[in-house]
Coordinates of C-alpha atoms and ligand atoms in Angstrom, one line a residue:
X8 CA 54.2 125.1 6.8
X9 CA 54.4 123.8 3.5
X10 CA 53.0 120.8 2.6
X11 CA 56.6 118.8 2.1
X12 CA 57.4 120.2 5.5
X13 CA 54.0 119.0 6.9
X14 CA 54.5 115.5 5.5
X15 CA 58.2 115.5 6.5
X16 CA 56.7 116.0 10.3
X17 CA 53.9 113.2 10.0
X18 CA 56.4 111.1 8.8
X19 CA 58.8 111.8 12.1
X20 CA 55.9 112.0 14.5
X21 CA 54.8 108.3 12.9
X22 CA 58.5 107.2 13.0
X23 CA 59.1 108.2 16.8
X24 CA 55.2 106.5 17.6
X25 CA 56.7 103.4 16.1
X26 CA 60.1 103.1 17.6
X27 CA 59.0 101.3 20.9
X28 CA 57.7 98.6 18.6
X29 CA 60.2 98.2 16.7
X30 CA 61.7 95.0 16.0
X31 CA 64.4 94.4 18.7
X32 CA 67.7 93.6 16.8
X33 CA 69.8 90.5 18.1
X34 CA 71.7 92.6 20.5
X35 CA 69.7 92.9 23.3
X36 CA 70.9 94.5 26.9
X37 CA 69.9 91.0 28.8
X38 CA 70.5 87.3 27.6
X39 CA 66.8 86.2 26.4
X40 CA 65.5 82.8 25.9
X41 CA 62.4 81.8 23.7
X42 CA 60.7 78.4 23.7
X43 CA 58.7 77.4 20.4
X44 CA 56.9 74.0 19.5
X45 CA 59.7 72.1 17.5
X46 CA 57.0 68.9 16.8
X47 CA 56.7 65.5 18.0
X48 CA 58.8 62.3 18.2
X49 CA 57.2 58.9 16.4
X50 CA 55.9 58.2 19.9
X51 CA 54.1 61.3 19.9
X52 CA 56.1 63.1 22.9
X53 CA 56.0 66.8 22.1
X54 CA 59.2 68.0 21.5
X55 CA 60.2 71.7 22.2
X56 CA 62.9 74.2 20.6
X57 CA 64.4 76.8 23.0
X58 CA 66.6 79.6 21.3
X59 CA 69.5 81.4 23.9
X60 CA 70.5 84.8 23.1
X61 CA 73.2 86.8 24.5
X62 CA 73.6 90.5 23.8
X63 CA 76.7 90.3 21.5
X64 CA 73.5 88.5 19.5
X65 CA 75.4 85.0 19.7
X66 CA 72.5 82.3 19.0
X67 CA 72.3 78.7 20.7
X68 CA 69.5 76.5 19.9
X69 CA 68.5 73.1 21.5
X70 CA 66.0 70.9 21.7
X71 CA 64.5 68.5 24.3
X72 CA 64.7 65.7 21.5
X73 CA 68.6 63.8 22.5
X74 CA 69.2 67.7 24.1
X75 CA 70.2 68.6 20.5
X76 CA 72.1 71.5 19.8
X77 CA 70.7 72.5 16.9
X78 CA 72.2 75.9 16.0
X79 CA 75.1 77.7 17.1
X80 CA 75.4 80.9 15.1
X81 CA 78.5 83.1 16.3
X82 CA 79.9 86.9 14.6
X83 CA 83.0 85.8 12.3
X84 CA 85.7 89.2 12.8
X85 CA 83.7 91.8 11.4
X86 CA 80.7 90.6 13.4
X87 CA 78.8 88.5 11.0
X88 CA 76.5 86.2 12.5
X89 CA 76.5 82.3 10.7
X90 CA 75.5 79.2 11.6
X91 CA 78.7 77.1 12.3
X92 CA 76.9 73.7 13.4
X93 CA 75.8 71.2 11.1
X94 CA 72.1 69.6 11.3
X95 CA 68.6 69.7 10.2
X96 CA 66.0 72.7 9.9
X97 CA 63.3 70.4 11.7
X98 CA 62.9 67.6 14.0
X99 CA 62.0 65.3 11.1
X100 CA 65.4 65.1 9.7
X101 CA 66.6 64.2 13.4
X102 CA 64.1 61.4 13.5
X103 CA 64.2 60.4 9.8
X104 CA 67.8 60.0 9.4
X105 CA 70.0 58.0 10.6
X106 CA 71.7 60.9 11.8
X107 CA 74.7 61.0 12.8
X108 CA 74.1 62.2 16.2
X109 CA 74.5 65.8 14.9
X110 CA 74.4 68.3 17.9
X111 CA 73.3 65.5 20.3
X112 CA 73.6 64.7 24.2
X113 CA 75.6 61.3 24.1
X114 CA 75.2 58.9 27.2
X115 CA 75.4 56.6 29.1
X116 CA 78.4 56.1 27.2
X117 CA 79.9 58.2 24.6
X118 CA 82.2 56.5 22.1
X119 CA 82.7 52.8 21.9
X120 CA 83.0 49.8 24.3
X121 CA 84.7 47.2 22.9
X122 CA 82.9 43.7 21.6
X123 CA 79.5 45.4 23.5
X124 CA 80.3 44.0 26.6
X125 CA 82.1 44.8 29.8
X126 CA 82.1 43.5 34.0
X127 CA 81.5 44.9 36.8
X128 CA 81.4 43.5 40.6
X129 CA 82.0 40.1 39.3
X130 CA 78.8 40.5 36.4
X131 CA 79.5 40.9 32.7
X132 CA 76.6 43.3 31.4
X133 CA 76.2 42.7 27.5
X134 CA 75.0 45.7 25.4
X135 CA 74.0 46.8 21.7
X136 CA 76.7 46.2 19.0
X137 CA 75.8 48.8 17.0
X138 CA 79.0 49.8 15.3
X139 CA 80.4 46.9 13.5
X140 CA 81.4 44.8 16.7
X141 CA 81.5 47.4 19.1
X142 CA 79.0 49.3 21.2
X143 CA 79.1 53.0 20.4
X144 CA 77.7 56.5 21.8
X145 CA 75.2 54.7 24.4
X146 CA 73.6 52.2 22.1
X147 CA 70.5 51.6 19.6
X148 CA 68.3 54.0 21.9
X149 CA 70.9 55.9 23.9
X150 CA 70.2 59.7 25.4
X151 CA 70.5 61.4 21.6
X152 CA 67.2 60.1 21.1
X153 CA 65.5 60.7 24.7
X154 CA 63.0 63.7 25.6
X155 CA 64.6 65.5 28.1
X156 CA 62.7 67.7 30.8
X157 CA 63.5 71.5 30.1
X158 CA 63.7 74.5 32.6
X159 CA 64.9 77.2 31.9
X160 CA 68.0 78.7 33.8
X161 CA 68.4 82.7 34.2
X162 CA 71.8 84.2 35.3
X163 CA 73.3 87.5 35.9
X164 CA 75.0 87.0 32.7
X165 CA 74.0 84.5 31.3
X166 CA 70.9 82.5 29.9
X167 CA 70.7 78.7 30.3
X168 CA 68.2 75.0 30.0
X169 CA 68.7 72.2 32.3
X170 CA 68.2 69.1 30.5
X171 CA 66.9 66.3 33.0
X172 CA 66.6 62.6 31.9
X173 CA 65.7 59.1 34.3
X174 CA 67.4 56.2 32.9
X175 CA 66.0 53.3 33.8
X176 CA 67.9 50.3 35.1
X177 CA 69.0 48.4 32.3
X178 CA 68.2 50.6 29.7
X179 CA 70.3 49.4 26.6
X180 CA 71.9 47.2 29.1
X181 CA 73.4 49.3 31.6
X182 CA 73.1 48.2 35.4
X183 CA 71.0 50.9 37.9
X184 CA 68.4 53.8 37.6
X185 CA 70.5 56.6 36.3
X186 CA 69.6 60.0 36.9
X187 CA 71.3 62.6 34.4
X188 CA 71.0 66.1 34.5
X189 CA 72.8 68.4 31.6
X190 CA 72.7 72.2 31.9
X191 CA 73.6 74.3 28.8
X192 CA 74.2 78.1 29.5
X193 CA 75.1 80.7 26.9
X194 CA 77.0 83.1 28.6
X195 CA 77.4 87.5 27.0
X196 CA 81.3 86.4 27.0
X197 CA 80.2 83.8 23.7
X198 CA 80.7 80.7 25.6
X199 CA 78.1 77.7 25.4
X200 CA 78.9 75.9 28.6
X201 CA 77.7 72.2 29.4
X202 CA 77.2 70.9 33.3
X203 CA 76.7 67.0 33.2
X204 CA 75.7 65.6 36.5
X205 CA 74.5 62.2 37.3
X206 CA 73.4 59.9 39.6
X207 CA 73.4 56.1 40.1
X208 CA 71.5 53.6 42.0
X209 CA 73.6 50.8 41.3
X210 CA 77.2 50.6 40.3
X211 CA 77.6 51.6 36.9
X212 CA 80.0 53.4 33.8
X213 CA 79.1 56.5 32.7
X214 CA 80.8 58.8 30.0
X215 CA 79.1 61.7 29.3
X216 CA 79.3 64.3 26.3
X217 CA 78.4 66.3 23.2
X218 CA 78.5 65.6 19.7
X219 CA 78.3 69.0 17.9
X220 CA 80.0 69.0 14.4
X221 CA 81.4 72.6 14.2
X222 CA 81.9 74.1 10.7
X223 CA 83.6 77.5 11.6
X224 CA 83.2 78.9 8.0
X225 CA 80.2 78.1 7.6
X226 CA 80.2 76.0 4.7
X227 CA 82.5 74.0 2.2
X228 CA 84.7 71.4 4.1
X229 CA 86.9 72.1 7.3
X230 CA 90.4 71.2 5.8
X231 CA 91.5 74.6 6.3
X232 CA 91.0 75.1 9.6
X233 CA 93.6 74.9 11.7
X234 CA 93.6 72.8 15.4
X235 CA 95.5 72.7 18.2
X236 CA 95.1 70.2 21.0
X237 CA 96.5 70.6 24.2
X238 CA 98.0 66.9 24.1
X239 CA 101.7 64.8 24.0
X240 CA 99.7 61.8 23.6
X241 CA 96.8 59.9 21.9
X242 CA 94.9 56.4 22.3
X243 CA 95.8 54.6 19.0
X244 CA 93.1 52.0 17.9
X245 CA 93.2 49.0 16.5
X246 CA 91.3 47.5 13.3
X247 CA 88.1 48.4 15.0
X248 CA 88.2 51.5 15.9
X249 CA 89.1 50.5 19.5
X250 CA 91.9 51.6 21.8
X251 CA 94.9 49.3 22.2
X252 CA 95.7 50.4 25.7
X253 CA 98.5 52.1 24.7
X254 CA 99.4 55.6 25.1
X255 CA 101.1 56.5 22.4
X256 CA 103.7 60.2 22.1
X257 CA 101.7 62.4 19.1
X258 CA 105.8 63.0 18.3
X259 CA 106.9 62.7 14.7
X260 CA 102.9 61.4 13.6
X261 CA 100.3 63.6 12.2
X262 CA 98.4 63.1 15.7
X263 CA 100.6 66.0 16.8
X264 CA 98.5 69.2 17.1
X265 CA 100.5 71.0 19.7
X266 CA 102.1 73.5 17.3
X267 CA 98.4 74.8 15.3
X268 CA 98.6 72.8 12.1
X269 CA 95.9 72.9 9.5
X270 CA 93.5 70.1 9.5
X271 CA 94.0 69.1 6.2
X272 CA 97.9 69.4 5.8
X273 CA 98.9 65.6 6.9
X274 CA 95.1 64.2 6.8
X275 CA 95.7 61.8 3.6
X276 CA 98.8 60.7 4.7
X277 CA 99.9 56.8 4.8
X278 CA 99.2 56.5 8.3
X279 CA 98.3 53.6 10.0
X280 CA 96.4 55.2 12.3
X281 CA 94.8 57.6 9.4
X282 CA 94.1 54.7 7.6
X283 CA 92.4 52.7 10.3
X284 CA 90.6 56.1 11.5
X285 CA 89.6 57.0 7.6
X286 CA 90.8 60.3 8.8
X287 CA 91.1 61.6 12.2
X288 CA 89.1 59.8 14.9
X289 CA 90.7 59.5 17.9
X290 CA 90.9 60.5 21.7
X291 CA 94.0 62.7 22.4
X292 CA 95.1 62.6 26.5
X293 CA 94.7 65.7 27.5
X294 CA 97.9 67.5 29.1
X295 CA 96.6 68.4 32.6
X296 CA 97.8 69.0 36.2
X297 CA 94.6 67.5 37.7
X298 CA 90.6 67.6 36.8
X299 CA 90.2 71.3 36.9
X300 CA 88.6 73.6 33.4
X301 CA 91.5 73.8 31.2
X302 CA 92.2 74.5 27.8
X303 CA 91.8 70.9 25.5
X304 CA 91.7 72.5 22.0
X305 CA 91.7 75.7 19.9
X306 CA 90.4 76.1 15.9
X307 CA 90.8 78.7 14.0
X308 CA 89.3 79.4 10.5
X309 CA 91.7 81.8 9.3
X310 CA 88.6 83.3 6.4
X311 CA 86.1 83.9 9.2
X312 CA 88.8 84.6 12.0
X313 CA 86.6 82.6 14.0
X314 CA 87.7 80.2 16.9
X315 CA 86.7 78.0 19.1
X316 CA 88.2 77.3 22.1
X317 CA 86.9 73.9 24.1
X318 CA 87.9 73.5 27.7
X319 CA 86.5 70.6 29.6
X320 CA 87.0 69.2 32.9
X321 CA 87.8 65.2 31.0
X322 CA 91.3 63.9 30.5
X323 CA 90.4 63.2 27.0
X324 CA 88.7 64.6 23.3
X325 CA 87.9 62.8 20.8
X326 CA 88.8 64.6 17.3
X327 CA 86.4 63.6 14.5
X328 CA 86.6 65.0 11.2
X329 CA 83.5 63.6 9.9
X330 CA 85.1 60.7 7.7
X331 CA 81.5 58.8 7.5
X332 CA 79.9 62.0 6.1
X333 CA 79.0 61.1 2.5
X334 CA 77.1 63.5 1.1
X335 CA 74.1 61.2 1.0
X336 CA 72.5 64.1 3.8
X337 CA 71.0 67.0 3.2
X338 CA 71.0 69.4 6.4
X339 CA 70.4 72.8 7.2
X340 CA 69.2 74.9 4.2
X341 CA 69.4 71.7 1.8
X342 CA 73.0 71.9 2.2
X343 CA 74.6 68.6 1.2
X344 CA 77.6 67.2 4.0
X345 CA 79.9 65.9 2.2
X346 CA 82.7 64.1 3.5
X347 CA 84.7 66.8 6.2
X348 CA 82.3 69.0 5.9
X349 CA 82.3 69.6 9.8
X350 CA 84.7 68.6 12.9
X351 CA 83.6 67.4 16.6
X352 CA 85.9 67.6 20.0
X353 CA 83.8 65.3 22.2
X354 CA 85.6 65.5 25.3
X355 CA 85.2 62.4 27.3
X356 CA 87.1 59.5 29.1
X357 CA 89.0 57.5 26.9
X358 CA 86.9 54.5 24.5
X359 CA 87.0 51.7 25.9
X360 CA 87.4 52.3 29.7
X361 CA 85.0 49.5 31.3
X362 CA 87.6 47.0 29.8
X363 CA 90.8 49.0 30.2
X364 CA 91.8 49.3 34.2
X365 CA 94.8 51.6 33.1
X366 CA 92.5 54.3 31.5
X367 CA 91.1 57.0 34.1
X368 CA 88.0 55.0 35.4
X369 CA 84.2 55.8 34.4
X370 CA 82.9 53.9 37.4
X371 CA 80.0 55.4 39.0
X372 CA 78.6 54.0 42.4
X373 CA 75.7 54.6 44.2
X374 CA 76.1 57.5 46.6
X375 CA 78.9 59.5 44.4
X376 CA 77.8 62.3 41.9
X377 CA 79.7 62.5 38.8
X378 CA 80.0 66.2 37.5
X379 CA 82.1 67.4 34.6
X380 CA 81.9 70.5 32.2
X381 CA 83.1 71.8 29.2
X382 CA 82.8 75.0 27.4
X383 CA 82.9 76.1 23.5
X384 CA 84.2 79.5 23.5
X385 CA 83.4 81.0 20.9
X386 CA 86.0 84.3 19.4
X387 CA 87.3 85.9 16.6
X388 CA 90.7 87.2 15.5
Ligands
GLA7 C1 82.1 59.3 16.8 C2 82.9 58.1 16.4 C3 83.0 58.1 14.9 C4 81.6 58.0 14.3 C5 80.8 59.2 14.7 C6 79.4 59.1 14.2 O1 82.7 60.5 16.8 O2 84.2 58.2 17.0 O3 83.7 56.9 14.6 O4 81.0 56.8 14.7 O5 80.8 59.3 16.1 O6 79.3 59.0 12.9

C-alpha cells in the first residue's frame, strides 16, 4: 500500500470511529426536548428554558418566566429554518423592558376590561388601569410575568411542557384561587398547539391566551404579508380602545380579510376604526358552527412561502399589527422592532366581556373547568 493509500484508509477508519458521535443534525427520528438554565427573575426564582424539537427540525422555545414563547423557528419552502417570533436572546430583556408581552401566557384576562372594573353576583371587583383607563392583558403583575411549574409532556408524535400556575384569590383583583394549567406541544406535523385549562374556587372571568408576535420573513416589517381571517364581523372600539357592543359586517371596510389581502394594502387608510386602532387592533368574530377547532386565520409571506395557519376553539382573535412598536427595542440578535415589524392573532373572547352580557360570556364558576385550544400551524407553499 502506498502511503497516500495508507492515509486515505486512516482517514476512513477515523471517519467511520467518529460517525456515532457525530453531531446530530436538527432532524431527528423522535421529537426531543432539552431543558437549560435560562437565569433568574428580580425575586430570584430560577427560571428555566426548554427547547421542543420535532424531526422536520421545527424549533419551539419557552420559558417558565410568563410561559414565554421565546423562539419559534420554522423551514420557509426550500426548507430553511428562521426564527419568525420576535423577543429577547435572554431573560433580562424580558425583565428589563417593558416588554410588550412578546411570546407571553396572558391571563386572567387577555385584552382590556373597560374603566378596570366589572360585577359579578351583585360585587363590583376593581382592578389595575394599566392601559390609559382600561385594564389590559391581566394587569400590572398578570401571568406573563409568573414562574410557571414545568413538566415535560412526551407523545407518540409529538413533544410537549405543561405550564401550571396557582392564582391566588384576588391577585390583581380577581375574585377566587384560580388554578391554570397551559400545555404547549410541538407536534412532527409543524403545529405548536396550546391546551389552557383552569379552575376556580369562586366565581370568576377568565380569558385565556397567547401573545406571540409572528414575523414570517423573518425580518423587515410584516406589510407584505398577506392575512385572511375566517370572519363577517368585528368588534369596533371606541376612543379607548374598547368595544362598543356592536357587531359590526367587515363589508366594504378594510376589516374585511375574507378574500387574503395583504396586510399593508388598506392599513393607512382614513378609517375610523384604523385611526382609533393606530393600525389594526381589533377582535374579529369568528365564523363558526359551534366551539369546535376550526380555522380562525391564515398568513402567508409570499418571499418565504411560509404560513401560518391558527385554529382555536374561541369565538374571537384579536389582530395586532404591532402599532406601539417604536423602534426604541432591541430584540433578538440586536435587531431593532420598529413599528409593524411583527403581527399577533390572540384568540380569545371578545374585550370587554365582564361588562358586555351580549358577548359570549367569560364566566367561570366553581365546579366548571374551562378548556380551550388553539394551534399555530406552521407550512410552506
Ligand atoms: C394587545 C393590545 C394592543 C397592545 C398590545 C401590547 O394586543 O390589543 O393594544 O396593548 O397588546 O402592546
Amino acid at each position: 500500500m502506498n502511503k497516500l493509500n495508507r492515509s486515505l484508509l486512516l482517514w476512513l477508519v477515523g471517519l467511520e470511529l467518529l460517525l456515532p458521535f457525530a453531531p446530530a443534525s436538527n432532524a431527528a427520528s423522535q421529537p426531543q426536548i432539552r431543558k437549560q438554565p435560562f437565569g433568574a427573575t428580580a425575586e430570584k426564582k430560577t427560571v428555566d428554558l426548554y427547547t421542543l424539537t420535532n424531526i422536520n427540525g421545527v424549533e419551539a422555545g419557552i420559558m417558565t418566566y410568563g410561559g414565554i414563547v421565546v423562539s419559534l423557528k420554522v423551514p420557509d419552502r426550500k426548507g430553511k429554518l428562521q426564527e419568525v417570533t420576535l423577543g429577547y436572546d435572554s431573560l433580562d430583556g424580558y425583565l428589563k423592558n417593558n416588554t410588550p408581552y412578546f411570546g407571553a401566557l396572558i391571563g386572567r384576562y387577555g385584552n382590556r376590561i373597560g374603566k378596570g372594573k366589572f360585577s359579578l353576583g351583585g360585587r363590583e371587583f376593581l382592578l389595575a388601569t394599566n392601559s390609559g383607563e382600561s385594564h389590559l392583558h391581566g394587569g400590572n403583575r398578570g401571568f406573563d410575568k409568573a414562574v410557571w411549574k414545568a413538566t415535560e409532556v412526551r407523545g407518540q408524535r409529538s413533544v410537549g411542557l405543561k405550564l401550571d400556575y396557582l392564582s391566588p384569590d384576588g391577585e390583581e383583583g380577581y375574585p377566587g384561587t384560580l388554578s391554570v394549567t397551559a400545555v404547549y406541544m410541538l407536534t412532527n406535523d409543524n403545529e405548536l398547539k396550546i391546551d389552557y385549562s383552569a379552575t376556580t374556587t369562586k366565581e370568576t372571568v377568565v380569558n385565556l391566551t397567547n401573545h406571540a408576535y409572528f414575523n414570517l420573513a423573518g425580518d423587515g416589517n410584516i406589510l407584505k404579508h398577506e392575512v385572511m381571517i375566517n370572519a363577517d364581523r368585528f368588534t369596533p372600539i371606541s376612543e379607548t380602545f374598547i368595544p362598543t357592543g356592536e357587531l359590526r359586517s367587515v363589508k366594504g371596510t378594510p376589516m374585511d380579510f375574507i378574500q387574503p389581502t395583504a396586510i399593508g394594502a388598506r392599513i393607512n387608510q382614513k378609517d375610523e376604526q384604523l385611526v382609533r386602532g393606530n393600525g389594526y387592533d381589533h377582535n374579529w368574530v369568528l365564523n363558526r358552527k359551534d366551539s369546535s377547532l376550526s380555522l380562525a386565520a391564515r398568513v402567508e409571506e409570499p418571499a418565504s412561502g411560509r404560513v401560518l395557519e391558527v385554529f382555536t376553539m374561541e369565538p374571537g382573535v384579536q389582530f395586532y399589527t404591532g402599532n406601539f412598536l417604536d423602534g426604541t427595542i432591541k430584540g433578538k440578535g440586536g435587531k431593532v422592532y420598529q413599528q409593524r415589524a411583527g403581527f399577533c392573532l390572540e384568540t380569545q373572547h371578545f374585550p370587554d366581556s365582564p361588562n358586555k352580557p351580549n358577548f359570549p360570556s367569560t364566566i367561570l364558576k366553581p365546579g366548571q373547568k374551562y378548556a380551550t385550544t388553539t394551534v399555530y400551524k406552521f407550512s410552506a407553499k
